[in-house]
Amino acid sequence: MVQSLENPASQLLLASIEGELAGWLLLAGNSNELTAHWARVLRVQTALGFRKCGVGRALMGEVARAATEDLALDQLHLELRSGLGLEDFYMSCGWQEVGRWPAALRLPEGDRDEVLMALSLPRTVETTVTAR
C-alpha cells in the first residue's frame, strides 16, 4: 500500500484515451477532524500528446464528482504557479482564487506568485424514507 494514499479521501485519478494514459491527478485528503471536510488537488498532469483534448477539464469534473458523491467533501483546494494562464482554466471549471503568496516560487526565469484556489462543492442531500 502506498502510505500517502492510506486515507480514504486520498485518491489517484487516471484519464485514458484508447488505452493510453492521457492524464492524472492526486487528491490528498486530510485525516485531521478539523480539516477532514476538504482535500487538496495535487499534480494535475496531462500527457503532451493529449493536451488541448479536454483531458484536464474531464479530470477536474471527475475529481469534483468523486469528492462530492463518493467522499462527501465540502471543498477542494489547490495551489498553482502564476503567469501560465492556469487561473483562467481553473476558473472556467468553477474554481475561485482565494489568495496569493507573492513571489513564493523562485524559478530560473524569475519569481512567481503561488495562487491559492478553492472549489465549493454542492452539499449532498440525504433523504430518509419512513414507513407509516
mmCIF file of N, CA and C in Angstrom:
data_model
loop_
_atom_site.group_PDB
_atom_site.id
_atom_site.type_symbol
_atom_site.label_atom_id
_atom_site.label_comp_id
_atom_site.label_asym_id
_atom_site.label_seq_id
_atom_site.Cartn_x
_atom_site.Cartn_y
_atom_site.Cartn_z
ATOM 1 N N MET A 1 0.838 -1.175 0.000
ATOM 2 C CA MET A 1 0.000 0.000 0.000
ATOM 3 C C MET A 1 0.889 1.245 0.000
ATOM 4 N N VAL A 2 0.546 2.208 -0.801
ATOM 5 C CA VAL A 2 1.247 3.482 -0.820
ATOM 6 C C VAL A 2 0.794 4.267 0.399
ATOM 7 N N GLN A 3 1.742 4.661 1.241
ATOM 8 C CA GLN A 3 1.406 5.298 2.512
ATOM 9 C C GLN A 3 0.558 6.549 2.330
ATOM 10 N N SER A 4 0.874 7.397 1.356
ATOM 11 C CA SER A 4 0.140 8.653 1.219
ATOM 12 C C SER A 4 -1.289 8.455 0.723
ATOM 13 N N LEU A 5 -1.622 7.289 0.222
ATOM 14 C CA LEU A 5 -2.980 7.021 -0.236
ATOM 15 C C LEU A 5 -3.782 6.220 0.786
ATOM 16 N N GLU A 6 -3.244 6.092 1.994
ATOM 17 C CA GLU A 6 -3.917 5.311 3.022
ATOM 18 C C GLU A 6 -5.245 5.935 3.442
ATOM 19 N N ASN A 7 -5.318 7.252 3.492
ATOM 20 C CA ASN A 7 -6.549 7.957 3.832
ATOM 21 C C ASN A 7 -7.576 7.705 2.729
ATOM 22 N N PRO A 8 -8.812 7.311 3.062
ATOM 23 C CA PRO A 8 -9.827 7.049 2.036
ATOM 24 C C PRO A 8 -10.103 8.254 1.140
ATOM 25 N N ALA A 9 -9.869 9.464 1.635
ATOM 26 C CA ALA A 9 -10.098 10.657 0.820
ATOM 27 C C ALA A 9 -8.907 10.978 -0.073
ATOM 28 N N SER A 10 -7.865 10.161 -0.046
ATOM 29 C CA SER A 10 -6.725 10.331 -0.946
ATOM 30 C C SER A 10 -6.870 9.341 -2.086
ATOM 31 N N GLN A 11 -6.902 9.866 -3.288
ATOM 32 C CA GLN A 11 -7.124 9.015 -4.451
ATOM 33 C C GLN A 11 -6.269 9.487 -5.615
ATOM 34 N N LEU A 12 -5.887 8.557 -6.457
ATOM 35 C CA LEU A 12 -5.197 8.839 -7.699
ATOM 36 C C LEU A 12 -6.209 8.648 -8.816
ATOM 37 N N LEU A 13 -6.463 9.701 -9.585
ATOM 38 C CA LEU A 13 -7.396 9.617 -10.700
ATOM 39 C C LEU A 13 -6.604 9.581 -11.996
ATOM 40 N N LEU A 14 -6.940 8.639 -12.861
ATOM 41 C CA LEU A 14 -6.265 8.466 -14.144
ATOM 42 C C LEU A 14 -7.248 8.693 -15.267
ATOM 43 N N ALA A 15 -6.767 9.332 -16.326
ATOM 44 C CA ALA A 15 -7.569 9.502 -17.539
ATOM 45 C C ALA A 15 -6.865 8.754 -18.662
ATOM 46 N N SER A 16 -7.618 7.972 -19.410
ATOM 47 C CA SER A 16 -7.015 7.260 -20.536
ATOM 48 C C SER A 16 -7.863 7.496 -21.789
ATOM 49 N N ILE A 17 -7.183 7.466 -22.896
ATOM 50 C CA ILE A 17 -7.826 7.577 -24.203
ATOM 51 C C ILE A 17 -7.302 6.420 -25.042
ATOM 52 N N GLU A 18 -8.214 5.560 -25.473
ATOM 53 C CA GLU A 18 -7.875 4.375 -26.266
ATOM 54 C C GLU A 18 -6.742 3.580 -25.632
ATOM 55 N N GLY A 19 -6.834 3.396 -24.306
ATOM 56 C CA GLY A 19 -5.873 2.584 -23.588
ATOM 57 C C GLY A 19 -4.572 3.269 -23.223
ATOM 58 N N GLU A 20 -4.383 4.513 -23.635
ATOM 59 C CA GLU A 20 -3.153 5.239 -23.304
ATOM 60 C C GLU A 20 -3.419 6.207 -22.158
ATOM 61 N N LEU A 21 -2.441 6.324 -21.257
ATOM 62 C CA LEU A 21 -2.547 7.268 -20.163
ATOM 63 C C LEU A 21 -2.508 8.686 -20.721
ATOM 64 N N ALA A 22 -3.603 9.421 -20.518
ATOM 65 C CA ALA A 22 -3.722 10.772 -21.057
ATOM 66 C C ALA A 22 -3.528 11.841 -19.994
ATOM 67 N N GLY A 23 -3.729 11.479 -18.727
ATOM 68 C CA GLY A 23 -3.555 12.446 -17.653
ATOM 69 C C GLY A 23 -3.833 11.817 -16.310
ATOM 70 N N TRP A 24 -3.507 12.560 -15.248
ATOM 71 C CA TRP A 24 -3.725 12.059 -13.903
ATOM 72 C C TRP A 24 -3.695 13.204 -12.918
ATOM 73 N N LEU A 25 -4.227 12.948 -11.740
ATOM 74 C CA LEU A 25 -4.116 13.901 -10.628
ATOM 75 C C LEU A 25 -4.194 13.129 -9.327
ATOM 76 N N LEU A 26 -3.710 13.756 -8.286
ATOM 77 C CA LEU A 26 -3.763 13.182 -6.955
ATOM 78 C C LEU A 26 -4.684 14.030 -6.103
ATOM 79 N N LEU A 27 -5.611 13.394 -5.439
ATOM 80 C CA LEU A 27 -6.485 14.038 -4.463
ATOM 81 C C LEU A 27 -5.969 13.632 -3.088
ATOM 82 N N ALA A 28 -5.513 14.609 -2.307
ATOM 83 C CA ALA A 28 -4.926 14.339 -0.993
ATOM 84 C C ALA A 28 -5.898 14.759 0.095
ATOM 85 N N GLY A 29 -6.459 13.776 0.786
ATOM 86 C CA GLY A 29 -7.399 14.037 1.859
ATOM 87 C C GLY A 29 -6.694 14.378 3.160
ATOM 88 N N ASN A 30 -7.474 14.813 4.123
ATOM 89 C CA ASN A 30 -6.972 15.186 5.445
ATOM 90 C C ASN A 30 -7.519 14.223 6.483
ATOM 91 N N SER A 31 -6.661 13.727 7.353
ATOM 92 C CA SER A 31 -7.119 12.823 8.400
ATOM 93 C C SER A 31 -7.492 13.569 9.681
ATOM 94 N N ASN A 32 -7.096 14.817 9.805
ATOM 95 C CA ASN A 32 -7.425 15.623 10.978
ATOM 96 C C ASN A 32 -8.898 15.991 10.926
ATOM 97 N N GLU A 33 -9.616 15.813 12.027
ATOM 98 C CA GLU A 33 -11.064 16.084 12.036
ATOM 99 C C GLU A 33 -11.395 17.546 11.748
ATOM 100 N N LEU A 34 -10.462 18.465 12.001
ATOM 101 C CA LEU A 34 -10.724 19.883 11.729
ATOM 102 C C LEU A 34 -10.693 20.206 10.241
ATOM 103 N N THR A 35 -9.995 19.389 9.459
ATOM 104 C CA THR A 35 -9.863 19.657 8.025
ATOM 105 C C THR A 35 -10.337 18.490 7.158
ATOM 106 N N ALA A 36 -11.007 17.519 7.766
ATOM 107 C CA ALA A 36 -11.431 16.323 7.032
ATOM 108 C C ALA A 36 -12.519 16.612 5.995
ATOM 109 N N HIS A 37 -13.121 17.803 6.030
ATOM 110 C CA HIS A 37 -14.205 18.145 5.105
ATOM 111 C C HIS A 37 -13.699 18.686 3.767
ATOM 112 N N TRP A 38 -12.366 18.800 3.596
ATOM 113 C CA TRP A 38 -11.815 19.245 2.328
ATOM 114 C C TRP A 38 -10.573 18.441 1.979
ATOM 115 N N ALA A 39 -10.184 18.511 0.715
ATOM 116 C CA ALA A 39 -8.993 17.811 0.235
ATOM 117 C C ALA A 39 -8.260 18.717 -0.759
ATOM 118 N N ARG A 40 -6.995 18.409 -0.985
ATOM 119 C CA ARG A 40 -6.172 19.168 -1.933
ATOM 120 C C ARG A 40 -6.036 18.403 -3.235
ATOM 121 N N VAL A 41 -6.131 19.124 -4.334
ATOM 122 C CA VAL A 41 -5.872 18.564 -5.649
ATOM 123 C C VAL A 41 -4.411 18.870 -5.969
ATOM 124 N N LEU A 42 -3.648 17.809 -6.219
ATOM 125 C CA LEU A 42 -2.212 17.939 -6.468
ATOM 126 C C LEU A 42 -1.833 17.353 -7.818
ATOM 127 N N ARG A 43 -0.818 17.901 -8.402
ATOM 128 C CA ARG A 43 -0.163 17.322 -9.581
ATOM 129 C C ARG A 43 -1.101 17.015 -10.738
ATOM 130 N N VAL A 44 -1.908 17.955 -11.123
ATOM 131 C CA VAL A 44 -2.758 17.760 -12.300
ATOM 132 C C VAL A 44 -1.848 17.762 -13.525
ATOM 133 N N GLN A 45 -1.828 16.648 -14.244
ATOM 134 C CA GLN A 45 -0.927 16.498 -15.389
ATOM 135 C C GLN A 45 -1.690 15.925 -16.578
ATOM 136 N N THR A 46 -1.366 16.426 -17.761
ATOM 137 C CA THR A 46 -1.862 15.800 -18.989
ATOM 138 C C THR A 46 -0.654 15.438 -19.838
ATOM 139 N N ALA A 47 -0.717 14.287 -20.475
ATOM 140 C CA ALA A 47 0.365 13.853 -21.356
ATOM 141 C C ALA A 47 0.447 14.818 -22.539
ATOM 142 N N LEU A 48 1.653 15.098 -22.981
ATOM 143 C CA LEU A 48 1.851 16.086 -24.051
ATOM 144 C C LEU A 48 1.012 15.790 -25.289
ATOM 145 N N GLY A 49 0.916 14.544 -25.674
ATOM 146 C CA GLY A 49 0.155 14.181 -26.872
ATOM 147 C C GLY A 49 -1.347 14.344 -26.732
ATOM 148 N N PHE A 50 -1.824 14.578 -25.505
ATOM 149 C CA PHE A 50 -3.261 14.709 -25.267
ATOM 150 C C PHE A 50 -3.653 16.100 -24.778
ATOM 151 N N ARG A 51 -2.756 17.057 -24.883
ATOM 152 C CA ARG A 51 -3.090 18.420 -24.476
ATOM 153 C C ARG A 51 -4.085 19.013 -25.468
ATOM 154 N N LYS A 52 -4.927 19.884 -24.965
ATOM 155 C CA LYS A 52 -5.970 20.556 -25.761
ATOM 156 C C LYS A 52 -7.032 19.586 -26.267
ATOM 157 N N CYS A 53 -7.189 18.450 -25.567
ATOM 158 C CA CYS A 53 -8.206 17.457 -25.940
ATOM 159 C C CYS A 53 -9.312 17.354 -24.892
ATOM 160 N N GLY A 54 -9.276 18.194 -23.857
ATOM 161 C CA GLY A 54 -10.295 18.151 -22.825
ATOM 162 C C GLY A 54 -9.974 17.223 -21.660
ATOM 163 N N VAL A 55 -8.755 16.689 -21.614
ATOM 164 C CA VAL A 55 -8.385 15.757 -20.549
ATOM 165 C C VAL A 55 -8.368 16.471 -19.197
ATOM 166 N N GLY A 56 -7.765 17.653 -19.138
ATOM 167 C CA GLY A 56 -7.714 18.405 -17.888
ATOM 168 C C GLY A 56 -9.106 18.737 -17.369
ATOM 169 N N ARG A 57 -9.963 19.171 -18.259
ATOM 170 C CA ARG A 57 -11.340 19.506 -17.871
ATOM 171 C C ARG A 57 -12.084 18.255 -17.398
ATOM 172 N N ALA A 58 -11.866 17.131 -18.064
ATOM 173 C CA ALA A 58 -12.505 15.875 -17.645
ATOM 174 C C ALA A 58 -12.004 15.450 -16.263
ATOM 175 N N LEU A 59 -10.700 15.583 -16.014
ATOM 176 C CA LEU A 59 -10.160 15.251 -14.693
ATOM 177 C C LEU A 59 -10.754 16.149 -13.616
ATOM 178 N N MET A 60 -10.882 17.440 -13.896
ATOM 179 C CA MET A 60 -11.427 18.362 -12.907
ATOM 180 C C MET A 60 -12.902 18.061 -12.639
ATOM 181 N N GLY A 61 -13.638 17.676 -13.662
ATOM 182 C CA GLY A 61 -15.031 17.293 -13.461
ATOM 183 C C GLY A 61 -15.158 16.027 -12.642
ATOM 184 N N GLU A 62 -14.295 15.061 -12.912
ATOM 185 C CA GLU A 62 -14.368 13.787 -12.183
ATOM 186 C C GLU A 62 -13.917 13.941 -10.740
ATOM 187 N N VAL A 63 -12.903 14.751 -10.480
ATOM 188 C CA VAL A 63 -12.468 14.924 -9.090
ATOM 189 C C VAL A 63 -13.554 15.635 -8.288
ATOM 190 N N ALA A 64 -14.252 16.587 -8.896
ATOM 191 C CA ALA A 64 -15.353 17.262 -8.192
ATOM 192 C C ALA A 64 -16.494 16.281 -7.923
ATOM 193 N N ARG A 65 -16.812 15.438 -8.913
ATOM 194 C CA ARG A 65 -17.866 14.446 -8.728
ATOM 195 C C ARG A 65 -17.497 13.457 -7.623
ATOM 196 N N ALA A 66 -16.286 12.919 -7.680
ATOM 197 C CA ALA A 66 -15.850 11.938 -6.684
ATOM 198 C C ALA A 66 -15.803 12.550 -5.292
ATOM 199 N N ALA A 67 -15.307 13.783 -5.185
ATOM 200 C CA ALA A 67 -15.224 14.439 -3.878
ATOM 201 C C ALA A 67 -16.609 14.662 -3.288
ATOM 202 N N THR A 68 -17.578 14.974 -4.146
ATOM 203 C CA THR A 68 -18.945 15.225 -3.686
ATOM 204 C C THR A 68 -19.686 13.923 -3.400
ATOM 205 N N GLU A 69 -19.774 13.060 -4.394
ATOM 206 C CA GLU A 69 -20.618 11.868 -4.304
ATOM 207 C C GLU A 69 -19.983 10.720 -3.525
ATOM 208 N N ASP A 70 -18.701 10.480 -3.735
ATOM 209 C CA ASP A 70 -18.056 9.327 -3.115
ATOM 210 C C ASP A 70 -17.489 9.642 -1.731
ATOM 211 N N LEU A 71 -17.010 10.873 -1.549
ATOM 212 C CA LEU A 71 -16.301 11.214 -0.315
ATOM 213 C C LEU A 71 -17.042 12.208 0.567
ATOM 214 N N ALA A 72 -18.140 12.778 0.082
ATOM 215 C CA ALA A 72 -18.952 13.744 0.835
ATOM 216 C C ALA A 72 -18.126 14.915 1.371
ATOM 217 N N LEU A 73 -17.216 15.417 0.541
ATOM 218 C CA LEU A 73 -16.406 16.579 0.923
ATOM 219 C C LEU A 73 -17.163 17.865 0.616
ATOM 220 N N ASP A 74 -16.776 18.933 1.294
ATOM 221 C CA ASP A 74 -17.401 20.247 1.093
ATOM 222 C C ASP A 74 -16.594 21.156 0.176
ATOM 223 N N GLN A 75 -15.276 20.955 0.131
ATOM 224 C CA GLN A 75 -14.409 21.844 -0.639
ATOM 225 C C GLN A 75 -13.215 21.088 -1.192
ATOM 226 N N LEU A 76 -12.650 21.653 -2.253
ATOM 227 C CA LEU A 76 -11.356 21.233 -2.765
ATOM 228 C C LEU A 76 -10.452 22.459 -2.810
ATOM 229 N N HIS A 77 -9.175 22.258 -2.558
ATOM 230 C CA HIS A 77 -8.180 23.334 -2.609
ATOM 231 C C HIS A 77 -7.086 22.937 -3.584
ATOM 232 N N LEU A 78 -6.456 23.939 -4.194
ATOM 233 C CA LEU A 78 -5.266 23.685 -4.993
ATOM 234 C C LEU A 78 -4.396 24.927 -5.011
ATOM 235 N N GLU A 79 -3.116 24.712 -5.285
ATOM 236 C CA GLU A 79 -2.165 25.802 -5.446
ATOM 237 C C GLU A 79 -1.575 25.686 -6.841
ATOM 238 N N LEU A 80 -1.308 26.830 -7.472
ATOM 239 C CA LEU A 80 -0.720 26.811 -8.802
ATOM 240 C C LEU A 80 0.250 27.968 -8.970
ATOM 241 N N ARG A 81 1.070 27.862 -9.990
ATOM 242 C CA ARG A 81 2.056 28.878 -10.320
ATOM 243 C C ARG A 81 1.412 29.938 -11.212
ATOM 244 N N SER A 82 1.577 31.199 -10.841
ATOM 245 C CA SER A 82 1.020 32.284 -11.663
ATOM 246 C C SER A 82 1.826 32.445 -12.951
ATOM 247 N N GLY A 83 1.233 33.169 -13.894
ATOM 248 C CA GLY A 83 1.935 33.510 -15.122
ATOM 249 C C GLY A 83 1.814 32.504 -16.245
ATOM 250 N N LEU A 84 1.048 31.451 -16.063
ATOM 251 C CA LEU A 84 0.900 30.436 -17.106
ATOM 252 C C LEU A 84 -0.517 30.366 -17.660
ATOM 253 N N GLY A 85 -1.408 31.210 -17.163
ATOM 254 C CA GLY A 85 -2.791 31.184 -17.613
ATOM 255 C C GLY A 85 -3.635 30.117 -16.943
ATOM 256 N N LEU A 86 -3.088 29.452 -15.939
ATOM 257 C CA LEU A 86 -3.820 28.374 -15.272
ATOM 258 C C LEU A 86 -5.010 28.886 -14.480
ATOM 259 N N GLU A 87 -4.908 30.115 -13.968
ATOM 260 C CA GLU A 87 -6.021 30.680 -13.211
ATOM 261 C C GLU A 87 -7.294 30.688 -14.049
ATOM 262 N N ASP A 88 -7.179 31.098 -15.316
ATOM 263 C CA ASP A 88 -8.346 31.146 -16.199
ATOM 264 C C ASP A 88 -8.931 29.760 -16.436
ATOM 265 N N PHE A 89 -8.050 28.770 -16.614
ATOM 266 C CA PHE A 89 -8.538 27.405 -16.821
ATOM 267 C C PHE A 89 -9.345 26.944 -15.613
ATOM 268 N N TYR A 90 -8.782 27.072 -14.418
ATOM 269 C CA TYR A 90 -9.480 26.594 -13.226
ATOM 270 C C TYR A 90 -10.755 27.399 -12.963
ATOM 271 N N MET A 91 -10.718 28.700 -13.206
ATOM 272 C CA MET A 91 -11.942 29.499 -13.016
ATOM 273 C C MET A 91 -13.028 29.045 -13.991
ATOM 274 N N SER A 92 -12.648 28.624 -15.190
ATOM 275 C CA SER A 92 -13.647 28.122 -16.143
ATOM 276 C C SER A 92 -14.228 26.780 -15.694
ATOM 277 N N CYS A 93 -13.554 26.123 -14.756
ATOM 278 C CA CYS A 93 -14.053 24.864 -14.177
ATOM 279 C C CYS A 93 -14.798 25.094 -12.866
ATOM 280 N N GLY A 94 -15.040 26.362 -12.498
ATOM 281 C CA GLY A 94 -15.809 26.675 -11.302
ATOM 282 C C GLY A 94 -14.999 27.048 -10.077
ATOM 283 N N TRP A 95 -13.681 27.019 -10.163
ATOM 284 C CA TRP A 95 -12.811 27.361 -9.040
ATOM 285 C C TRP A 95 -12.738 28.874 -8.887
ATOM 286 N N GLN A 96 -12.405 29.335 -7.679
ATOM 287 C CA GLN A 96 -12.191 30.761 -7.459
ATOM 288 C C GLN A 96 -10.869 30.979 -6.748
ATOM 289 N N GLU A 97 -10.224 32.084 -7.096
ATOM 290 C CA GLU A 97 -8.987 32.444 -6.424
ATOM 291 C C GLU A 97 -9.330 32.970 -5.037
ATOM 292 N N VAL A 98 -8.657 32.445 -4.022
ATOM 293 C CA VAL A 98 -8.926 32.868 -2.646
ATOM 294 C C VAL A 98 -7.720 33.546 -2.003
ATOM 295 N N GLY A 99 -6.586 33.564 -2.697
ATOM 296 C CA GLY A 99 -5.418 34.236 -2.154
ATOM 297 C C GLY A 99 -4.183 33.979 -2.987
ATOM 298 N N ARG A 100 -3.111 34.667 -2.606
ATOM 299 C CA ARG A 100 -1.816 34.517 -3.279
ATOM 300 C C ARG A 100 -0.701 34.644 -2.262
ATOM 301 N N TRP A 101 0.357 33.911 -2.503
ATOM 302 C CA TRP A 101 1.600 34.113 -1.790
ATOM 303 C C TRP A 101 2.526 34.803 -2.781
ATOM 304 N N PRO A 102 2.732 36.122 -2.641
ATOM 305 C CA PRO A 102 3.556 36.860 -3.614
ATOM 306 C C PRO A 102 4.998 36.337 -3.652
ATOM 307 N N ALA A 103 5.498 36.158 -4.866
ATOM 308 C CA ALA A 103 6.885 35.745 -5.112
ATOM 309 C C ALA A 103 7.277 34.508 -4.306
ATOM 310 N N ALA A 104 6.348 33.599 -4.095
ATOM 311 C CA ALA A 104 6.613 32.407 -3.288
ATOM 312 C C ALA A 104 7.415 31.351 -4.042
ATOM 313 N N LEU A 105 7.396 31.410 -5.355
ATOM 314 C CA LEU A 105 8.064 30.397 -6.167
ATOM 315 C C LEU A 105 9.250 31.021 -6.893
ATOM 316 N N ARG A 106 10.427 30.507 -6.656
ATOM 317 C CA ARG A 106 11.649 31.039 -7.274
ATOM 318 C C ARG A 106 12.046 30.122 -8.410
ATOM 319 N N LEU A 107 11.940 30.641 -9.630
ATOM 320 C CA LEU A 107 12.251 29.894 -10.844
ATOM 321 C C LEU A 107 13.415 30.568 -11.563
ATOM 322 N N PRO A 108 14.097 29.845 -12.457
ATOM 323 C CA PRO A 108 15.213 30.463 -13.189
ATOM 324 C C PRO A 108 14.806 31.735 -13.945
ATOM 325 N N GLU A 109 13.574 31.764 -14.448
ATOM 326 C CA GLU A 109 13.111 32.932 -15.210
ATOM 327 C C GLU A 109 12.557 34.051 -14.322
ATOM 328 N N GLY A 110 12.539 33.835 -13.026
ATOM 329 C CA GLY A 110 12.070 34.865 -12.104
ATOM 330 C C GLY A 110 11.061 34.321 -11.108
ATOM 331 N N ASP A 111 10.784 35.128 -10.115
ATOM 332 C CA ASP A 111 9.836 34.728 -9.070
ATOM 333 C C ASP A 111 8.407 34.773 -9.590
ATOM 334 N N ARG A 112 7.587 33.864 -9.089
ATOM 335 C CA ARG A 112 6.169 33.800 -9.434
ATOM 336 C C ARG A 112 5.356 33.709 -8.156
ATOM 337 N N ASP A 113 4.125 34.208 -8.239
ATOM 338 C CA ASP A 113 3.191 34.049 -7.124
ATOM 339 C C ASP A 113 2.695 32.616 -7.085
ATOM 340 N N GLU A 114 2.394 32.152 -5.889
ATOM 341 C CA GLU A 114 1.651 30.911 -5.734
ATOM 342 C C GLU A 114 0.200 31.322 -5.527
ATOM 343 N N VAL A 115 -0.669 30.844 -6.403
ATOM 344 C CA VAL A 115 -2.084 31.206 -6.378
ATOM 345 C C VAL A 115 -2.847 30.121 -5.641
ATOM 346 N N LEU A 116 -3.675 30.539 -4.691
ATOM 347 C CA LEU A 116 -4.479 29.614 -3.900
ATOM 348 C C LEU A 116 -5.904 29.642 -4.439
ATOM 349 N N MET A 117 -6.434 28.475 -4.765
ATOM 350 C CA MET A 117 -7.777 28.396 -5.330
ATOM 351 C C MET A 117 -8.611 27.393 -4.550
ATOM 352 N N ALA A 118 -9.934 27.588 -4.597
ATOM 353 C CA ALA A 118 -10.867 26.701 -3.900
ATOM 354 C C ALA A 118 -12.081 26.439 -4.775
ATOM 355 N N LEU A 119 -12.648 25.272 -4.591
ATOM 356 C CA LEU A 119 -13.894 24.895 -5.252
ATOM 357 C C LEU A 119 -14.862 24.458 -4.167
ATOM 358 N N SER A 120 -15.956 25.186 -4.028
ATOM 359 C CA SER A 120 -17.010 24.784 -3.098
ATOM 360 C C SER A 120 -17.857 23.729 -3.783
ATOM 361 N N LEU A 121 -18.076 22.630 -3.096
ATOM 362 C CA LEU A 121 -18.826 21.515 -3.662
ATOM 363 C C LEU A 121 -20.259 21.543 -3.166
ATOM 364 N N PRO A 122 -21.189 21.099 -4.006
ATOM 365 C CA PRO A 122 -22.586 21.068 -3.555
ATOM 366 C C PRO A 122 -22.754 20.062 -2.429
ATOM 367 N N ARG A 123 -23.560 20.430 -1.480
ATOM 368 C CA ARG A 123 -23.849 19.506 -0.377
ATOM 369 C C ARG A 123 -24.762 18.412 -0.881
ATOM 370 N N THR A 124 -24.430 17.195 -0.523
ATOM 371 C CA THR A 124 -25.315 16.096 -0.892
ATOM 372 C C THR A 124 -26.461 16.065 0.099
ATOM 373 N N VAL A 125 -27.645 15.909 -0.403
ATOM 374 C CA VAL A 125 -28.837 15.893 0.435
ATOM 375 C C VAL A 125 -29.199 14.446 0.710
ATOM 376 N N GLU A 126 -29.238 14.117 1.977
ATOM 377 C CA GLU A 126 -29.650 12.765 2.359
ATOM 378 C C GLU A 126 -31.150 12.781 2.596
ATOM 379 N N THR A 127 -31.817 11.824 1.988
ATOM 380 C CA THR A 127 -33.256 11.724 2.200
ATOM 381 C C THR A 127 -33.542 10.460 2.985
ATOM 382 N N THR A 128 -34.491 10.548 3.849
ATOM 383 C CA THR A 128 -34.882 9.403 4.661
ATOM 384 C C THR A 128 -36.337 9.077 4.366
ATOM 385 N N VAL A 129 -36.590 7.832 4.092
ATOM 386 C CA VAL A 129 -37.948 7.385 3.838
ATOM 387 C C VAL A 129 -38.399 6.603 5.069
ATOM 388 N N THR A 130 -39.535 6.975 5.604
ATOM 389 C CA THR A 130 -40.053 6.254 6.762
ATOM 390 C C THR A 130 -41.365 5.584 6.377
ATOM 391 N N ALA A 131 -41.546 4.382 6.871
ATOM 392 C CA ALA A 131 -42.774 3.640 6.597
ATOM 393 C C ALA A 131 -43.833 4.059 7.613
ATOM 394 N N ARG A 132 -45.053 4.163 7.153
ATOM 395 C CA ARG A 132 -46.169 4.529 8.060
ATOM 396 C C ARG A 132 -47.177 3.435 8.103
#
